[in-house]
XYZ file of C-alpha atoms in Angstrom:
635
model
C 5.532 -10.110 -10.025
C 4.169 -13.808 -8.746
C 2.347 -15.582 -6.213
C 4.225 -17.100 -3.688
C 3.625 -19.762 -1.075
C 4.562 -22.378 0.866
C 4.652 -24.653 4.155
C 7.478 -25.628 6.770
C 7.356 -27.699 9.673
C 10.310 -28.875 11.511
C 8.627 -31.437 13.820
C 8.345 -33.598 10.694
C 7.623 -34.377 6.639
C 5.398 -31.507 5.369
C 2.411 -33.058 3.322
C 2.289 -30.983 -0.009
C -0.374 -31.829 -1.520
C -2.210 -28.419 -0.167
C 0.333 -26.325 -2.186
C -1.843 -27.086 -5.393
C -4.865 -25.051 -3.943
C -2.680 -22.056 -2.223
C -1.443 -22.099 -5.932
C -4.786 -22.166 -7.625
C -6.723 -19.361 -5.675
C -3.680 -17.069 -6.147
C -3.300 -17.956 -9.956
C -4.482 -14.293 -10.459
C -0.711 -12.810 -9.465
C 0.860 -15.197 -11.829
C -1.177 -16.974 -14.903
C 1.709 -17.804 -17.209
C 3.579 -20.325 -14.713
C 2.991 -22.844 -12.004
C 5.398 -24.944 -10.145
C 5.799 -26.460 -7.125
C 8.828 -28.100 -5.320
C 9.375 -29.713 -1.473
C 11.705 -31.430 0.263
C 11.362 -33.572 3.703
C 9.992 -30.242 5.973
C 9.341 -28.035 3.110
C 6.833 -27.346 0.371
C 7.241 -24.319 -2.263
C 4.333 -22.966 -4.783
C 4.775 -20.182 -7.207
C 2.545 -18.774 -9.742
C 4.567 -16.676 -12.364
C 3.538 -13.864 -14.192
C 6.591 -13.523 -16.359
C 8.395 -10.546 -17.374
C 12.694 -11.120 -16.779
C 13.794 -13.554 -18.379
C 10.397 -14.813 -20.100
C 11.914 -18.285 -21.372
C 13.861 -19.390 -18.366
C 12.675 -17.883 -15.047
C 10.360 -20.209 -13.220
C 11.270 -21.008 -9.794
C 12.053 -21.898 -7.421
C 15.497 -20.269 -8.084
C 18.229 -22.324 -6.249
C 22.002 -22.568 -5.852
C 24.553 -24.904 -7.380
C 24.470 -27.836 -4.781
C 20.626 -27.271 -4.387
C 20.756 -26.093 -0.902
C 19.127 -23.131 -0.965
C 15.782 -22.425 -2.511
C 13.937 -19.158 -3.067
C 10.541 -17.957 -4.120
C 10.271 -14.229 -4.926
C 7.152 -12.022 -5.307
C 8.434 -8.626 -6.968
C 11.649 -7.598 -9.318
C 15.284 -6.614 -8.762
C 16.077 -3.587 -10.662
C 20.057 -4.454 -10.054
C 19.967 -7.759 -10.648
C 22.511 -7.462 -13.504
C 25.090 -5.817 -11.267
C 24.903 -8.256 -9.095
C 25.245 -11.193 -11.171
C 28.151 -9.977 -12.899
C 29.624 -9.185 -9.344
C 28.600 -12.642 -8.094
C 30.350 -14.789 -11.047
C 33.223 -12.682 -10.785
C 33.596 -14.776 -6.757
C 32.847 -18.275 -8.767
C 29.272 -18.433 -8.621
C 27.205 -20.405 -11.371
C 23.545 -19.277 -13.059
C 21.411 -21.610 -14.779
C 19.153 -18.673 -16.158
C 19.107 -14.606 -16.243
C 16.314 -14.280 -13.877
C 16.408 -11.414 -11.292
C 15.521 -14.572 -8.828
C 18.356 -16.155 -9.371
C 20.601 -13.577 -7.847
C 19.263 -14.311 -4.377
C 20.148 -17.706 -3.044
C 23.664 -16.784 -4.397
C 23.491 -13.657 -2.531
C 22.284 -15.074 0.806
C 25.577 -17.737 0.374
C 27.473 -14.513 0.226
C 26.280 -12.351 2.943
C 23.659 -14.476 5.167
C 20.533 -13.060 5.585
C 21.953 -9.273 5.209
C 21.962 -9.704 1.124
C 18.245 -7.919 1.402
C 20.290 -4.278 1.797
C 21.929 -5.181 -1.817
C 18.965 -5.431 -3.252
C 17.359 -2.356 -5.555
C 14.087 -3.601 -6.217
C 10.319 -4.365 -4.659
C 9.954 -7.907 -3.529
C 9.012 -10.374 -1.100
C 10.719 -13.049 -0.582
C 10.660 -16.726 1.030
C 14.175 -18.438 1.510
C 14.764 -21.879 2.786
C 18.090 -22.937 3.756
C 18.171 -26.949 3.991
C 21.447 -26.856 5.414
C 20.999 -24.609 8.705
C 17.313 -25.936 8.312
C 16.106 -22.287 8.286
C 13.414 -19.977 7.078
C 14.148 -16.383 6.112
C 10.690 -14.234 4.904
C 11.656 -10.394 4.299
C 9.934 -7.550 2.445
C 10.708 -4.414 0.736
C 11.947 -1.459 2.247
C 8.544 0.094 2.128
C 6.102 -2.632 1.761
C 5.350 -2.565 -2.023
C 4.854 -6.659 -2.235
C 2.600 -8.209 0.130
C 3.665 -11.536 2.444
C 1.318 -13.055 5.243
C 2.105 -15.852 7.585
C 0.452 -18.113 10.041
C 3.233 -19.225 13.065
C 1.793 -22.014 15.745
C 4.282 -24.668 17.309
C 6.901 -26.015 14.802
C 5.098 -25.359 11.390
C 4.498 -21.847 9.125
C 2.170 -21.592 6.241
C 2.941 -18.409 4.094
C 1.717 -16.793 1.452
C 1.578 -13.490 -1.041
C -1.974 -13.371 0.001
C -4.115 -14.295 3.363
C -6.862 -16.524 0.931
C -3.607 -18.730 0.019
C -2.653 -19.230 3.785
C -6.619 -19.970 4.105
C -6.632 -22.657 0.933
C -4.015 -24.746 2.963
C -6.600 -25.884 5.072
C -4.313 -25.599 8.069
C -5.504 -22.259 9.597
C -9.377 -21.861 11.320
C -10.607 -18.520 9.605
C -11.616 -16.862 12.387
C -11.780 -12.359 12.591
C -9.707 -11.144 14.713
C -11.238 -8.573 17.121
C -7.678 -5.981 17.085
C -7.712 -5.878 13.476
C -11.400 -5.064 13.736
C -11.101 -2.075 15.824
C -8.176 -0.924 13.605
C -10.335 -0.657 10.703
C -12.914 0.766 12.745
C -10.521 3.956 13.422
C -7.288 3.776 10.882
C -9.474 2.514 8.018
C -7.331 -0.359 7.555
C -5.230 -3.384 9.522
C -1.830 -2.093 11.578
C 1.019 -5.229 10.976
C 2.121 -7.317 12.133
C -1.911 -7.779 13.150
C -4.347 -8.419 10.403
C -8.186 -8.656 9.972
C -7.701 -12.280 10.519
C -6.735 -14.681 13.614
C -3.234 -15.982 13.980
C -2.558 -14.531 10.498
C 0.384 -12.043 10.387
C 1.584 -8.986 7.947
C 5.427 -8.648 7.594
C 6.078 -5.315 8.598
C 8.150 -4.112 5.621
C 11.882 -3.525 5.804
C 11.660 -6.833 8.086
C 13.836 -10.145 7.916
C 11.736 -12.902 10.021
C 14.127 -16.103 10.879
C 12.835 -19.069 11.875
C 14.487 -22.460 13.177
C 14.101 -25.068 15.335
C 15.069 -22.334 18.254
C 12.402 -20.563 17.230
C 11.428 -17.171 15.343
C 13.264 -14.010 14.810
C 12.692 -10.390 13.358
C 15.520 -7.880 12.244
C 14.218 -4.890 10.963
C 16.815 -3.592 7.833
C 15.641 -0.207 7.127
C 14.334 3.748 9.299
C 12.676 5.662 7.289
C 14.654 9.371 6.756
C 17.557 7.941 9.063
C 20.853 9.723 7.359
C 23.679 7.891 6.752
C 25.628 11.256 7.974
C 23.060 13.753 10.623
C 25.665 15.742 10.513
C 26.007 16.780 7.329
C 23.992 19.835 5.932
C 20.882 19.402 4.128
C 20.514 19.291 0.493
C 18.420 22.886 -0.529
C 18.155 25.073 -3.598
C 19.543 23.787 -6.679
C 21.860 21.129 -5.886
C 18.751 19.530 -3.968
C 16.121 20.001 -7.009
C 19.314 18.100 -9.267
C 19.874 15.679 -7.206
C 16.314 14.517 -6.445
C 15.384 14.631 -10.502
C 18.412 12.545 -11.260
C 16.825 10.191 -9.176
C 14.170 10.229 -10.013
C 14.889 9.875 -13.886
C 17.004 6.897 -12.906
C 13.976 5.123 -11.132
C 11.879 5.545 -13.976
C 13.927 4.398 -16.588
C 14.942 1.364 -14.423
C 10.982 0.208 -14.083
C 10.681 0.499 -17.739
C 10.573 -3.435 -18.703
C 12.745 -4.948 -21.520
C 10.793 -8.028 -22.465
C 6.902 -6.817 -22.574
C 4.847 -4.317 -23.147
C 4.123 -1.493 -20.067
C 1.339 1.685 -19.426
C 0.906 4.406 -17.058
C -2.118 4.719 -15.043
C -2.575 8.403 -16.157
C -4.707 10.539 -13.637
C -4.055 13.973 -14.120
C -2.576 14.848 -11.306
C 1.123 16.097 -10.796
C 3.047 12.284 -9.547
C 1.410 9.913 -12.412
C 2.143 12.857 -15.077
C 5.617 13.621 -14.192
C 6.654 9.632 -14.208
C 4.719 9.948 -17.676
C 6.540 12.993 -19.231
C 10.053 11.628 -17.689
C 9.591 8.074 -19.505
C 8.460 10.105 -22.543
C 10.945 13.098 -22.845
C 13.617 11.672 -21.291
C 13.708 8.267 -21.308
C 12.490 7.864 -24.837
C 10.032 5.307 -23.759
C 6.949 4.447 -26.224
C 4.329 5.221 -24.146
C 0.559 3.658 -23.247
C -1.332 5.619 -21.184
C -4.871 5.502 -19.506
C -7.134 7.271 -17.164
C -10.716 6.483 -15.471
C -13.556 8.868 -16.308
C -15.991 9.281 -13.472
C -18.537 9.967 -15.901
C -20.586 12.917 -15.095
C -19.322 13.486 -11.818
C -17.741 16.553 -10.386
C -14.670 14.777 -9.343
C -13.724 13.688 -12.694
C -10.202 14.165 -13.633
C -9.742 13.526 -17.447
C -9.768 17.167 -18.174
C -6.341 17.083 -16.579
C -5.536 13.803 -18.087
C -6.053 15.090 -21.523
C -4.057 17.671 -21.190
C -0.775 15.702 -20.401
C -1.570 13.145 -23.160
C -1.834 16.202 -25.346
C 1.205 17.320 -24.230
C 3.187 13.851 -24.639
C 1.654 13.327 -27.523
C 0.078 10.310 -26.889
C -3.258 9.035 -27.178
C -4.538 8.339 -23.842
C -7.711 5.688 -23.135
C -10.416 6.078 -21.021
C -12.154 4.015 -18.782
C -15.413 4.774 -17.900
C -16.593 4.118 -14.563
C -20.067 4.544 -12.983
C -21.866 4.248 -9.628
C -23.414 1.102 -10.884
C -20.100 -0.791 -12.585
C -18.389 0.297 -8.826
C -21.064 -1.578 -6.843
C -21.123 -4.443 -9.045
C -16.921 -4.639 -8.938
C -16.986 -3.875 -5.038
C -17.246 -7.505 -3.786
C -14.023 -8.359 -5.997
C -12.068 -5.670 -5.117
C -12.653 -6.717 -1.083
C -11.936 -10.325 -2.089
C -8.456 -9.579 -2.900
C -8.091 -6.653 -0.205
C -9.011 -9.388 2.516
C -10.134 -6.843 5.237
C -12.666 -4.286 5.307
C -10.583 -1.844 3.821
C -13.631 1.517 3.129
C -11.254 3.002 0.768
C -10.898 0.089 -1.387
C -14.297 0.607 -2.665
C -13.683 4.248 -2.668
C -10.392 2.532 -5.382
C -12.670 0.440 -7.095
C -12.476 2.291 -10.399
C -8.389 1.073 -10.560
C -10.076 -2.317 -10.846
C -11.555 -1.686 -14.247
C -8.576 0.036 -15.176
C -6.228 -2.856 -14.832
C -8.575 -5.010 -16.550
C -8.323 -2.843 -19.209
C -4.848 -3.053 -19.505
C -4.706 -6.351 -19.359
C -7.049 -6.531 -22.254
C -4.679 -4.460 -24.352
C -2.108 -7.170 -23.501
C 0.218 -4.524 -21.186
C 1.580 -7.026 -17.354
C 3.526 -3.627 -16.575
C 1.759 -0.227 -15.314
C 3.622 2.682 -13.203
C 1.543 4.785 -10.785
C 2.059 7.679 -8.667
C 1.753 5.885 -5.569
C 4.488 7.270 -2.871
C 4.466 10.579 -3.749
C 2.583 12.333 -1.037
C 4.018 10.049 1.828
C 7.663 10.608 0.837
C 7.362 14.642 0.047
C 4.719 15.373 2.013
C 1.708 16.315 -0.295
C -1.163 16.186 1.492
C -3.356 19.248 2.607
C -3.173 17.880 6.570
C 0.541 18.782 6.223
C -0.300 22.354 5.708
C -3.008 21.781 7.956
C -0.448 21.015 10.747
C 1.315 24.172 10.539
C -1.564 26.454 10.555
C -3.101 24.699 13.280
C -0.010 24.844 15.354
C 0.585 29.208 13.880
C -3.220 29.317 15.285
C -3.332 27.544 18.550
C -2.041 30.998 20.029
C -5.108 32.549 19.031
C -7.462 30.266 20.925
C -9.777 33.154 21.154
C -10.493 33.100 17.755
C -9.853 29.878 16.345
C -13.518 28.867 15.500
C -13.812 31.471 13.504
C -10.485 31.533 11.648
C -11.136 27.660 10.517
C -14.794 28.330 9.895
C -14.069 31.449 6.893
C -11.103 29.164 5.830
C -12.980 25.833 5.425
C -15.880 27.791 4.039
C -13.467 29.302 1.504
C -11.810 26.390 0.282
C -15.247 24.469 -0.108
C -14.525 22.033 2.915
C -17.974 20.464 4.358
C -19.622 22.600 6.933
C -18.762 21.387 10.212
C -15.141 20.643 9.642
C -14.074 23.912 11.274
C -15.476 21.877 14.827
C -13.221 18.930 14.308
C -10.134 20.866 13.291
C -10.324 23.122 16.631
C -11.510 19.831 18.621
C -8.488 18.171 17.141
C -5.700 21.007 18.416
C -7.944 20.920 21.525
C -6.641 17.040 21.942
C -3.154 17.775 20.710
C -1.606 17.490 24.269
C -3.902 13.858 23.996
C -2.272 13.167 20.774
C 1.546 13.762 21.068
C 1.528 11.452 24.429
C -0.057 8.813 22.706
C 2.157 8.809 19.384
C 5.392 10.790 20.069
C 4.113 13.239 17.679
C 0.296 15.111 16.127
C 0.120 12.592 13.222
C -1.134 14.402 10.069
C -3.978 11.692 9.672
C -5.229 12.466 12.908
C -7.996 14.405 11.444
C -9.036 11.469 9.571
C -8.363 8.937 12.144
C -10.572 10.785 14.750
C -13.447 11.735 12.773
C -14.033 7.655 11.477
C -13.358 6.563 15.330
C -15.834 9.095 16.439
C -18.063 8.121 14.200
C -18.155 4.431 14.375
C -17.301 4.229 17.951
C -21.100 4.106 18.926
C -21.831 0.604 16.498
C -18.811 -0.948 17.313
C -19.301 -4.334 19.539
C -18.514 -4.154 23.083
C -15.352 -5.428 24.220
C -13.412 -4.412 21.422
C -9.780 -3.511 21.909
C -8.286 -0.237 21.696
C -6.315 0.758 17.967
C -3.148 -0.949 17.734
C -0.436 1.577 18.997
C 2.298 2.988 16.930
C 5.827 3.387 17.129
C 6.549 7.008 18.063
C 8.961 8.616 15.224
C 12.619 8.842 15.590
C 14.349 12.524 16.314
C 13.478 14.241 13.118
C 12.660 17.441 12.143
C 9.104 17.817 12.800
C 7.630 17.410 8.830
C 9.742 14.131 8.749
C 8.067 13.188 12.898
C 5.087 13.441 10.744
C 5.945 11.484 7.377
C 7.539 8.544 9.542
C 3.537 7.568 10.456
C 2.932 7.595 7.205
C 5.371 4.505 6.724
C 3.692 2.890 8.975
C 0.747 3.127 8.517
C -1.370 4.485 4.830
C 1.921 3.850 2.707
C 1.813 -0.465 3.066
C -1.571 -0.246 4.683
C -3.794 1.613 2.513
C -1.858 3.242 -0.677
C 0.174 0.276 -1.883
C -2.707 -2.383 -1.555
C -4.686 -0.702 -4.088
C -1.578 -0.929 -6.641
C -0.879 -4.565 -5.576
C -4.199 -5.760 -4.870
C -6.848 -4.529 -7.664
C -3.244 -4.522 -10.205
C -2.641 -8.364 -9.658
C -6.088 -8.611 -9.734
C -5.854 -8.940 -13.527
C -1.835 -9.780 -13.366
C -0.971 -6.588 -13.429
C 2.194 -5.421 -12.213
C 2.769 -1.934 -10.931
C 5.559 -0.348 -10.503
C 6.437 2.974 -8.307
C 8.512 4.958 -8.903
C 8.763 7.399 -6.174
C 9.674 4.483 -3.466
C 12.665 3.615 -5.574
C 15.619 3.044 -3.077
C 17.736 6.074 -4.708
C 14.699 8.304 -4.221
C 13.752 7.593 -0.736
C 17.303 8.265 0.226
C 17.909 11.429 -1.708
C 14.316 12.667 -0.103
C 16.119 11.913 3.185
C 18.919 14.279 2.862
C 16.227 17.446 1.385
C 15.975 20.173 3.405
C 11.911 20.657 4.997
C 11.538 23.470 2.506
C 12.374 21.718 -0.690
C 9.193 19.510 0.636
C 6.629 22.090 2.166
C 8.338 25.582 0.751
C 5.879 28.192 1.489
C 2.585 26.381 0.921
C 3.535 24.381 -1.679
C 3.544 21.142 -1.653
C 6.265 18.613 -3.075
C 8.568 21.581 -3.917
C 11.514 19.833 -5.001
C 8.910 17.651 -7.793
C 7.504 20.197 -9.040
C 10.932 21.997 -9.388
C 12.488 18.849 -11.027
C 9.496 18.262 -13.718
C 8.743 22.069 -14.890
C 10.269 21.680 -17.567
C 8.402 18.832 -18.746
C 5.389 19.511 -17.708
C 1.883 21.502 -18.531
C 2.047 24.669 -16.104
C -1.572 23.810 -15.182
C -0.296 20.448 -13.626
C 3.038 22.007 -12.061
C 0.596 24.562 -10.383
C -2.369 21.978 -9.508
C -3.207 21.244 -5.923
C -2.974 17.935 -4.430
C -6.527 16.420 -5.067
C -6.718 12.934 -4.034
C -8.515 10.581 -6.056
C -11.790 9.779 -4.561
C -15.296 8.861 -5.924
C -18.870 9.888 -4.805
C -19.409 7.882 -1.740
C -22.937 8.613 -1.127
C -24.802 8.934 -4.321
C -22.566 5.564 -5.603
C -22.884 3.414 -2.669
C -25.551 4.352 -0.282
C -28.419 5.919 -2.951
C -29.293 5.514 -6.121
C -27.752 2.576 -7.935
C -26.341 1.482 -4.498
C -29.700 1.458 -2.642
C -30.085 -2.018 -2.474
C -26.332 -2.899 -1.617
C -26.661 -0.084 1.267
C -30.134 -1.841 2.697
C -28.614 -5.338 2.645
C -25.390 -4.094 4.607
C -26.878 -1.279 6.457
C -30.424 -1.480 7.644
C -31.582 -3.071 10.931
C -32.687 -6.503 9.943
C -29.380 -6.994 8.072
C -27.259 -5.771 10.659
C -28.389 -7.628 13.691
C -28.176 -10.860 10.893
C -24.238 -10.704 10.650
C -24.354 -10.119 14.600
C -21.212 -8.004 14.788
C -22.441 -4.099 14.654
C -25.272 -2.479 16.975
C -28.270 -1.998 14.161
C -29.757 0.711 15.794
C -26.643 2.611 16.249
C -25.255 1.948 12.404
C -28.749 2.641 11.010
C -28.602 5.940 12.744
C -25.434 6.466 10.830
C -26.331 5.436 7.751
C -29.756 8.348 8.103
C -26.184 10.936 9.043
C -24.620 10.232 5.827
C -28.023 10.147 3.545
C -29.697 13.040 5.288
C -26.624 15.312 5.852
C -24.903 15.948 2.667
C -22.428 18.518 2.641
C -21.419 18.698 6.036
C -18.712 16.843 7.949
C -20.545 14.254 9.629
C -22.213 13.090 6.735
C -18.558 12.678 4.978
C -17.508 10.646 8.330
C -20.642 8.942 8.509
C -20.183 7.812 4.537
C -16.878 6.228 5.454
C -18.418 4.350 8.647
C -20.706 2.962 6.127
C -18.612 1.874 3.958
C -16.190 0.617 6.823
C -19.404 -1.960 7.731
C -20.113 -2.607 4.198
C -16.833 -3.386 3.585
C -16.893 -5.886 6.561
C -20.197 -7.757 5.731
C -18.844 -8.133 2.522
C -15.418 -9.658 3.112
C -17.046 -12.385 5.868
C -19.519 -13.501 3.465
C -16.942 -14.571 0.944
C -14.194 -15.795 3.420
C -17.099 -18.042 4.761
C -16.651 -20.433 1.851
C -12.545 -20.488 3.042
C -13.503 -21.551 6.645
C -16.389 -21.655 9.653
C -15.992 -18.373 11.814
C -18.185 -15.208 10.859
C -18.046 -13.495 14.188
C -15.518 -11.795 16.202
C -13.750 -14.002 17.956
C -13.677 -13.749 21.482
């Protein structure tokens, strides 16, 4: 994994002296390299962190004549295949880099030699003979890629503080990626938190030329090669999806450094754990955070799967203090006001641990959920929809059942106001998406201190003719998976060039999960059916059995009280608010009180994310203000 940039005009010679400071303020993503390369209308950086071909893979990679050049963010898992198949038609390699295998491909195939590729990347092509830009992305978004489009030039780059370090584009917030975070939690692409600064949806191929700009998108989530064809179930689904799986393990296993797993106790990190252990033979370094002293520590868990493996797994202790102190970093490299990030602030310290114990390759569990449907709100859909016909008694069903399982008092409102809205709902989106429970209670809640004027939430694309869990999962790939799930691995992991790798988004695994029956994902309340079936043999029966818990930290006691009292007052009082001049102080004040003087119920836990959703936002404008002039929305 690298840092990428670069800038093309095609009204005349592009000046590259700017490319040394995109390159210097995304050295994180790739200390052991740095090169540079342009032509007449073209300028190229790269930062590499090295891992294929250590010795010989610096780019850019290029053809034989030198007409096509290519800077690449990510790794090709077939890269070997398709060498072997290239040279085969005459073509010539100067090194055995996975990036090499691309401006051969693209003489081969145009810009359709993204669907040959097995792998996570981002990549940046520039063909000096049509005079043409090609940017694409991953099927699923795993590798990041921003660009800035106005008249005949593009600035691009693996991160939005490299496009920023050109100089070129005014940093200005953008009011529509405001109001996103405001009720998603995070940006919706191709719109970002900043002005004239675009996210490449994944599975997209932009084109640009003198003619002008162009988007292809590659890739449907769940869309079967044959609809016709019946849908994997029982056994011959549970084989199929652990072979591969297996495969997509074994293939992220690096051959030239050292690699970890980012062990949390829960069932997706320890199954790609105990399949690189018992059946990949893979030497394994694990490690785990320890929320020390807090009820939603996980080591317990953690410890048991080491135990299991046999390995000795580290752990990183994290406290409320450490998390406020690493907060303004992790927002520096999420570049919006992402309020989970800080809720994912412990995977900072994690990866800087790793790095210390000289591993550039971690796996994670990331994917999981969003491609076999994990989370509770999936369950949460059916009953809802079992107990709409019992309107008369609805309150009271939700209110023993969230009372049972724990749930904050109050939640039993929402859920019923939700289903009360789901007429509301499936006109707006094509479909109830699972996160509307989420998505309603933040909007709710931060509707009152949001400025006047702002936009409405970005809409979504309504999902294609599914079955219904799949109308559900497609938001997901739209939305949390490259919005909120994979920025955390990319972002706080390149933090401290790290690279991680998922396994579950493997090409092979999304399209097996596409051809699964509903009930090898949801089979009678439990969740990811077909993993658990694939990895009992491997694994602890307390982690088979587990419930999905998603990782969180205490929000209030870390962040708004106690060691985070001071951070909360200079974000969330008054005097401070009405001093950034972009929330109503009286309004987030009031929420702030909610989520102090409220524990335990439901708009306290709402109120804690508003909080952090403001926090989040103060934080990021007061260290982009060093990268240009604007701090307020723009209008």
């Amino acid at each position: 994994m690298c840092g990428i940039n670069g800038i093309v005009d095609f009204a005349g010679p592009v000046d590259p002296t700017p490319i040394a400071a995109m390159n210097e303020i995304q050295r994180h993503r790739g200390p052991d390299g740095v090169s540079t390369w342009h032509s007449r209308n073209v300028a190229f950086g790269f930062q590499r962190l090295a891992i294929v071909d250590v010795e010989h893979g610096a780019q850019p990679a290029r053809n034989e004549d030198d007409t096509v050049h290519v800077v690449f963010n990510g790794e090709i898992y077939n890269h070997r295949e398709l060498r072997d198949a290239l040279a085969a038609r005459g073509h010539r390699f100067r090194s055995h880099s996975d990036a090499e295998v691309i401006p051969h491909l693209y003489e081969e195939y145009g810009p359709g030699f993204v669907e040959r590729l097995d792998g996570d990347f981002a990549i940046a092509l520039w063909d000096s003979h049509r005079e043409r830009l090609l940017l694409t992305r991953d099927r699923v978004g795993v590798k990041p890629l921003f660009y800035h489009h106005r008249g005949s030039r593009i600035v691009f780059a693996s991160e939005i503080k490299g496009i920023f370090a050109s100089g070129l584009v005014e940093v200005t917030m953008d009011p529509q990626g405001l109001s996103d975070c405001l009720f998603y939690g995070h940006t919706i692409a191709p719109r970002t938190f900043w002005q004239g600064v675009d996210d490449l949806p994944p599975a997209t191929i932009v084109t640009i030329d003198r003619r002008g700009i162009s988007e292809q998108r590659y890739f449907t989530p769940f869309l079967r090669r044959d609809p016709d064809a019946p849908l994997l179930t029982g056994r011959a689904a549970i084989e199929r999806f652990n072979d591969a799986f297996t495969a997509a393990v074994r293939k992220r296993l690096p051959d030239e450094v050292s690699a970890g797993i980012a062990l949390s106790g829960g069932l997706d990190s320890s199954a790609i754990a105990a399949v690189a252990a018992r059946r990949c033979d893979a030497p394994l370094t694990t490690a785990s955070i320890r929320l020390t002293g807090e009820i939603l520590d996980e080591t317990p868990m953690s410890r048991l799967v080491a135990q299991s493996l046999g390995v000795a797994n580290d752990e990183v202790e994290m406290t409320g203090a450490r998390a406020c102190e690493l907060l303004p970093k992790s927002l520096w490299h999420f570049e919006s006001p992402f309020w989970y990030g800080a809720v994912a602030t412990p995977f900072l310290e994690l990866t800087e641990f790793a790095r210390h114990k000289g591993l550039k390759v971690a796996m994670s569990g990331d994917g999981s959920d969003e491609l076999l449907a994990g989370y509770d709100f999936y369950r949460l859909m059916k009953l809802s929809s079992r107990f709409e016909q019992l309107k008369w008694a609805q309150t009271a069903i939700w209110r023993n059942a969230t009372k049972w399982v724990g749930a904050p008092s109050g939640l039993d409102s929402h859920i019923v106001s939700v289903a009360g809205r789901r007429a509301e709902y499936t006109a707006r989106y094509g479909e109830v998406p699972p996160w509307i429970y989420l998505w309603s209670a933040l909007g709710d809640t931060t509707g009152p201190i949001a400025p006047e004027g702002l936009p409405a939430p970005s809409p979504l694309a309504p999902p294609p003719p599914h079955d219904k869990i799949r109308r559900q999962l497609h938001f997901e790939f739209y939305t949390r998976l490259p919005h909120w799930v994979l920025p955390i691995s990319d972002r706080l992991g390149m933090a401290n060039s790290i690279e991680v790798r998922v396994p579950y988004l493997d090409r092979d695994v999304i399209d097996v999960c596409a051809e699964l029956s509903p009930e090898m994902l949801v089979h009678w309340g439990t969740e990811k059916y077909a993993l658990k079936r694939a990895t009992a043999d491997v694994l602890p029966k307390q982690i088979v059995r587990r419930r999905k818990k998603p990782f969180m930290t205490p929000v209030g006691p870390w962040y708004l009280t106690g060691s985070g009292a001071d951070l909360a007052h200079d974000h969330l009082s008054r005097d401070s608010v009405r001093r950034y001049g972009i929330f109503d102080p009286v309004a987030t004040e009031r929420m702030w009180r909610t989520a102090v003087d409220r524990t335990g119920t439901w708009a306290a836990t709402a109120a804690e994310w508003g909080c952090l959703a403001v926090m989040s936002t103060h934080l990021v404008l007061d260290q982009f203000r060093s990268l240009g002039t604007s701090e307020r929305v723009a209008s």
